[in-house]
């Protein structure tokens, strides 16, 4: 198989390049990347003019719900959803049933992903056994089995001494600790952001302090231990000055946000819209602006989806009973592209946030269009509009506030090793 992609806008963060040119793929490997490649023999040519050509994305915050909640999603449908979004590698969170706190569950995920997965799957193991926050899991054995990071996502490790030990233990194995920064006492029974909307709807609110208190403690422990820390799904403007402080101090942390935190506000939940119920909650327009500025300044340098599928059983219920979370892996590039459209990020910066920076967090080589790399290529049309109907969504669950809305920017073609997919 030989395939020539012509005249695309090549955006390659590993090379630090953004230029119009051609990419040549042969037998699942990149064999050429240049401003003009001429081939005399007859081969398949893809005209990519007006489109972006970039390496596959890495989404390091995905819930595949497998094992245990396969009615919401499984490894096959979750990864298919990723493929359609140009996300060719995902790291899956351990809050499955049972949680991934053992080599057995890690092995199960890796085996099933090999058999049924459409993209590469990297398991993330729990920090503590059963995610109970009491006893650390066996990081060394888990790393040998294939986990790329540890996290108790969904829960914050409340015991500061245990978190300190987790950071030191993770450092021995060069694993990043990913923190779900939410103080559960401060967010107790919280349904949405604490503010105007919670007052209007009469729902218990989650104050910004729930995120700030948790994140700052973790930054302080990170500074002291010099271990790698990653702060998941940052949502509040109040935290940003502390991120700035930590960067200035050289604390070895990274921070992530998700498209819903720079695109949506608490207004979305008006009318008790359970599809906009998410954890941490959607905040205010001021928070959205602060998150964008933090992205622009590089204080937040990873964008992930926090893909959290829930079936209608968990969403079409009274607001207080509805599970928090929304799907998003298929929309990661489409929604993040808005940052380029409005001038917050350059295309190259965006590609760093979606490809090279997440790769660093989980300590893997990023997909690349460099000569000799395995083919992981995405062609994205920034102009194409489409309506996100439930048929378009590849996930088993359809829980997103973008359902039936018109979106702009669509992944058109994916090459993954020897396979070519067109959408
Ligand atoms: Zn989380």
XYZ file of C-alpha atoms and ligand atoms in Angstrom:
424
model
C 0.000 0.000 0.000
C 1.379 3.375 -1.058
C -0.535 6.579 -0.504
C 0.313 10.229 -1.142
C -1.441 13.031 0.742
C -1.107 16.205 -1.350
C -1.192 19.894 -0.482
C -2.486 19.635 3.079
C -1.683 22.075 5.847
C 0.734 19.877 7.763
C 0.718 20.592 11.501
C 3.433 18.587 13.221
C 4.234 19.495 16.831
C 7.168 17.044 17.185
C 8.884 18.831 14.311
C 7.493 22.211 15.372
C 6.259 22.731 11.815
C 3.152 24.161 10.192
C 3.417 24.281 6.392
C 1.601 23.290 3.222
C 2.982 20.074 1.808
C 2.760 16.361 1.137
C 3.011 13.192 3.193
C 3.861 9.829 1.705
C 2.799 6.627 3.449
C 3.944 3.157 2.500
C 2.955 -0.098 4.216
C 1.832 1.670 7.355
C 4.951 3.819 7.719
C 5.606 7.491 6.951
C 8.262 7.463 4.218
C 8.154 11.103 3.136
C 7.149 14.547 4.380
C 8.016 17.569 2.279
C 6.625 20.700 0.631
C 6.308 18.762 -2.615
C 6.657 15.040 -3.264
C 6.491 13.834 -6.881
C 5.948 10.156 -7.568
C 6.195 8.774 -11.102
C 4.438 5.464 -10.405
C 0.677 5.236 -10.186
C -0.411 5.352 -6.547
C -3.404 6.518 -4.573
C -3.376 10.291 -4.130
C -5.493 12.128 -1.545
C -6.084 15.809 -2.199
C -5.884 17.514 1.203
C -5.947 21.109 0.020
C -7.726 23.355 2.523
C -7.470 20.652 5.185
C -5.191 19.979 8.130
C -2.905 16.967 8.126
C -1.706 16.104 11.601
C -0.523 13.152 13.686
C -3.130 11.178 15.634
C -4.344 12.746 18.873
C -3.814 11.328 22.369
C -6.680 11.702 24.834
C -5.376 10.970 28.324
C -8.716 11.292 30.112
C -11.245 8.751 28.891
C -13.693 6.514 30.741
C -14.261 3.334 28.735
C -16.567 1.823 31.428
C -15.102 -1.601 30.725
C -15.066 -3.809 32.805
C -18.353 -3.514 34.606
C -20.600 -0.899 33.010
C -20.707 -2.047 29.421
C -24.238 -0.765 28.930
C -22.715 2.719 28.923
C -19.630 1.966 26.817
C -17.084 -0.738 26.225
C -13.570 -0.907 24.899
C -14.791 -1.534 21.358
C -17.314 1.342 21.139
C -15.217 3.769 23.162
C -12.217 3.290 20.900
C -14.374 3.457 17.761
C -15.663 6.776 19.005
C -12.047 7.892 19.445
C -11.107 6.758 15.937
C -13.884 8.875 14.413
C -12.481 11.846 16.310
C -8.919 11.340 15.087
C -7.870 10.228 18.569
C -5.591 7.269 17.886
C -4.501 6.638 21.440
C -6.498 6.869 24.659
C -5.566 6.474 28.300
C -8.480 5.022 30.258
C -9.297 5.906 33.834
C -9.425 3.159 36.483
C -12.855 3.846 38.007
C -14.379 0.792 36.374
C -16.210 -2.016 38.163
C -14.045 -3.436 39.619
C -11.594 -0.528 39.595
C -8.298 -1.079 37.830
C -6.178 -1.515 40.927
C -4.635 -4.842 39.908
C -2.543 -6.547 37.264
C -5.557 -8.746 36.449
C -7.788 -5.821 35.436
C -4.895 -4.174 33.567
C -4.297 -7.414 31.655
C -7.994 -7.680 30.840
C -8.051 -4.149 29.377
C -4.894 -4.663 27.333
C -6.081 -8.011 25.993
C -9.542 -6.752 25.062
C -8.104 -3.624 23.480
C -5.837 -5.811 21.313
C -8.768 -7.931 20.211
C -11.524 -5.336 19.863
C -9.946 -1.917 20.057
C -9.919 0.506 17.140
C -7.121 2.598 18.649
C -4.279 2.132 21.131
C -5.443 1.875 24.754
C -3.206 2.727 27.694
C -4.596 1.730 31.090
C -4.233 4.072 34.054
C -4.205 2.273 37.394
C -5.750 3.402 40.656
C -3.530 5.120 43.230
C -5.227 3.289 46.075
C -6.780 -0.151 46.373
C -10.446 0.003 45.437
C -9.938 3.775 45.053
C -10.738 3.886 48.749
C -7.927 6.252 49.636
C -6.482 3.934 52.264
C -3.729 1.742 50.837
C -1.516 2.245 47.783
C -1.686 -0.178 44.861
C 1.473 -1.905 43.603
C 2.823 0.715 41.206
C 5.843 -1.332 40.086
C 3.895 -4.437 39.144
C 1.205 -2.329 37.490
C 3.759 -0.440 35.439
C 5.339 -3.724 34.304
C 1.858 -4.879 33.271
C 1.464 -1.794 31.068
C -0.130 1.066 32.996
C 1.072 4.550 32.003
C 0.008 6.590 35.060
C -1.874 6.305 38.345
C -5.037 8.142 39.349
C -8.005 7.794 41.680
C -10.019 9.853 39.181
C -13.526 10.474 40.410
C -12.060 10.830 43.882
C -9.363 12.962 45.430
C -6.866 11.260 47.748
C -7.938 12.957 50.958
C -5.142 11.716 53.175
C -2.252 14.123 52.547
C 0.367 11.765 53.915
C -0.855 8.975 51.632
C -0.770 11.312 48.632
C 2.777 12.315 49.543
C 3.739 8.634 49.673
C 1.993 8.026 46.345
C 4.036 10.793 44.700
C 7.309 9.431 46.068
C 6.395 5.864 45.142
C 5.325 6.905 41.623
C 8.599 8.772 41.181
C 10.556 5.547 41.661
C 8.782 4.100 38.632
C 8.653 7.317 36.612
C 4.845 7.329 36.702
C 2.763 10.505 36.760
C 0.121 10.858 39.480
C -3.085 12.293 38.008
C -5.205 14.126 40.541
C -8.970 14.595 40.489
C -8.791 17.892 42.295
C -11.993 18.096 44.285
C -12.211 18.333 48.046
C -15.217 16.084 48.746
C -16.235 17.905 51.897
C -16.408 21.220 50.071
C -18.272 19.726 47.104
C -20.494 17.505 49.248
C -23.809 16.837 47.497
C -23.024 19.636 45.032
C -24.949 19.448 41.779
C -23.716 22.413 39.730
C -21.479 25.457 40.139
C -22.128 27.433 43.303
C -23.366 30.820 42.163
C -26.236 32.477 40.354
C -27.523 29.338 38.679
C -27.476 27.197 41.807
C -29.457 29.919 43.575
C -31.917 30.182 40.687
C -32.493 26.440 40.381
C -32.390 25.757 44.104
C -29.616 23.187 43.707
C -26.648 22.690 46.003
C -23.562 24.275 44.496
C -19.913 23.253 44.266
C -17.726 26.207 45.207
C -14.492 26.987 43.340
C -12.650 26.335 46.601
C -13.347 22.591 46.255
C -10.992 22.597 43.258
C -8.530 25.186 44.522
C -7.949 23.617 47.950
C -7.384 20.173 46.450
C -5.141 21.364 43.620
C -3.004 23.618 45.802
C -2.350 20.870 48.329
C -1.246 18.593 45.522
C 0.997 21.287 44.043
C 2.642 21.801 47.432
C 3.263 18.054 47.779
C 4.545 17.947 44.214
C 6.987 20.753 44.947
C 8.247 18.976 48.023
C 8.611 15.520 46.453
C 9.626 16.679 42.971
C 7.470 13.871 41.546
C 5.367 14.219 38.403
C 1.834 15.472 39.031
C -0.940 16.078 36.522
C -4.026 18.075 37.505
C -7.100 16.800 35.675
C -9.999 18.883 34.312
C -9.245 22.387 35.622
C -12.367 24.555 35.631
C -11.944 27.615 37.862
C -10.366 31.015 37.454
C -9.444 31.047 41.151
C -6.892 28.308 40.615
C -4.973 30.054 37.817
C -2.755 32.321 39.996
C -1.642 29.211 41.901
C -0.725 27.469 38.646
C 1.345 30.505 37.783
C 3.065 30.374 41.153
C 3.852 26.670 40.690
C 5.285 27.235 37.182
C 7.489 30.018 38.507
C 8.706 27.748 41.289
C 9.556 25.033 38.762
C 7.109 22.530 40.242
C 7.053 19.512 37.866
C 3.303 19.544 37.249
C 1.079 19.739 34.194
C -2.533 20.859 34.067
C -5.386 19.795 31.846
C -8.731 21.211 30.904
C -11.560 19.897 28.729
C -13.476 21.552 25.868
C -16.603 22.048 27.982
C -14.660 24.258 30.397
C -13.633 26.700 27.670
C -16.860 26.520 25.630
C -19.772 26.227 28.051
C -21.019 27.981 31.158
C -23.428 27.137 33.982
C -26.189 28.625 31.809
C -26.300 25.235 30.058
C -27.915 23.602 33.074
C -30.812 26.059 33.097
C -34.044 24.099 32.801
C -32.383 21.270 34.733
C -30.510 19.952 31.718
C -28.874 16.775 33.008
C -26.680 16.537 29.886
C -24.820 19.584 31.179
C -24.289 18.076 34.624
C -20.599 17.300 34.913
C -17.902 17.077 37.534
C -16.299 19.572 38.104
C -19.342 21.628 37.137
C -19.581 24.111 34.267
C -18.673 27.485 35.699
C -19.209 31.115 34.638
C -18.232 33.184 31.599
C -15.387 34.673 33.668
C -14.035 31.211 34.384
C -14.216 30.357 30.677
C -12.156 33.445 29.849
C -9.620 32.637 32.568
C -9.231 29.038 31.325
C -8.619 30.324 27.793
C -6.034 32.767 29.013
C -4.324 30.005 30.993
C -4.212 27.914 27.810
C -2.771 30.827 25.900
C -0.101 31.399 28.542
C 0.742 27.690 28.770
C -0.296 27.338 32.416
C -2.711 24.690 31.193
C -1.019 22.692 28.451
C -3.091 19.570 27.915
C -6.604 19.279 26.516
C -8.441 16.026 27.187
C -12.082 15.095 26.806
C -12.981 13.469 30.150
C -15.178 11.255 27.979
C -17.750 10.020 30.511
C -20.531 7.981 28.923
C -23.814 7.486 30.747
C -26.921 5.825 29.339
C -30.375 7.377 29.421
C -30.951 5.366 32.617
C -28.487 7.599 34.414
C -29.367 10.843 32.605
C -33.105 10.919 31.937
C -33.889 11.218 35.606
C -34.391 13.937 38.176
C -31.424 16.346 38.163
C -30.187 15.384 41.612
C -30.189 11.690 40.708
C -28.466 12.115 37.331
C -24.845 10.944 37.016
C -22.316 13.660 36.212
C -20.334 13.525 32.977
C -20.525 13.914 29.228
C -19.098 12.085 26.238
C -16.433 13.860 24.224
C -13.602 11.784 22.760
C -15.141 11.906 19.264
C -15.470 15.701 19.481
C -12.075 16.500 20.981
C -10.570 18.076 17.869
C -13.814 19.589 16.587
C -14.473 21.413 19.858
C -10.842 22.321 20.567
C -10.522 23.815 17.081
C -12.660 26.728 18.328
C -9.588 27.937 20.229
C -7.840 28.413 16.890
C -10.834 29.970 15.216
C -11.146 32.646 17.885
C -7.385 33.226 18.075
C -6.592 31.791 21.513
C -4.129 29.205 20.181
C -2.211 28.721 16.939
C -2.824 25.408 15.162
C 0.652 24.259 16.191
C 0.032 25.061 19.883
C -3.279 23.252 19.734
C -1.527 20.214 18.262
C 0.995 20.324 21.124
C -1.867 20.337 23.640
C -3.554 17.391 21.937
C -0.547 15.299 20.901
C 2.933 15.975 22.302
C 2.049 17.321 25.765
C -0.350 14.509 26.688
C 2.295 12.037 25.454
C 4.767 13.545 27.926
C 2.317 13.148 30.828
C 1.999 9.426 30.221
C 5.622 9.035 29.161
C 5.169 7.678 25.633
C 6.542 8.775 22.268
C 3.862 10.835 20.529
C 2.412 9.969 17.136
C 4.444 11.806 14.523
C 4.673 12.414 10.797
C 8.465 12.175 10.884
C 10.001 9.863 8.328
C 10.108 6.330 9.668
C 7.217 6.771 12.133
C 4.316 4.324 12.128
C 1.462 5.919 10.180
C -0.948 7.670 12.558
C -2.351 10.397 10.346
C -5.469 12.520 10.653
C -7.001 14.714 7.952
C -9.286 17.362 9.428
C -11.499 19.773 7.515
C -11.796 22.938 9.630
C -14.609 24.273 7.437
C -17.008 21.341 7.260
C -20.175 21.703 9.280
C -22.250 18.813 10.545
C -25.096 18.182 12.953
C -24.213 15.950 15.888
C -27.154 13.550 15.688
C -27.228 10.396 17.786
C -26.436 8.447 14.578
C -23.213 10.414 14.151
C -22.118 9.570 17.710
C -20.202 6.290 17.781
C -20.337 5.936 21.550
C -23.042 3.737 23.103
C -24.113 6.753 25.141
C -25.366 10.030 23.712
C -24.976 12.255 26.763
C -23.638 15.541 25.484
C -25.084 19.053 25.554
C -23.930 19.315 21.907
C -26.453 16.661 20.822
C -28.351 17.789 17.699
C -26.311 20.982 17.484
C -24.419 22.105 14.413
C -20.656 21.881 14.819
C -17.803 23.046 12.624
C -14.650 21.082 11.852
C -14.710 17.392 11.045
C -12.210 14.561 10.910
C -12.397 13.241 7.329
C -9.766 10.566 7.127
C -7.593 8.547 9.459
C -4.645 6.344 8.621
C -3.694 3.977 11.392
C -0.747 1.827 10.371
C -1.983 -0.078 7.279
C -5.638 0.843 7.642
C -7.385 3.813 6.061
C -10.741 5.079 7.359
C -12.804 7.774 5.674
C -15.671 9.558 7.390
Zn -12.004 13.417 37.392
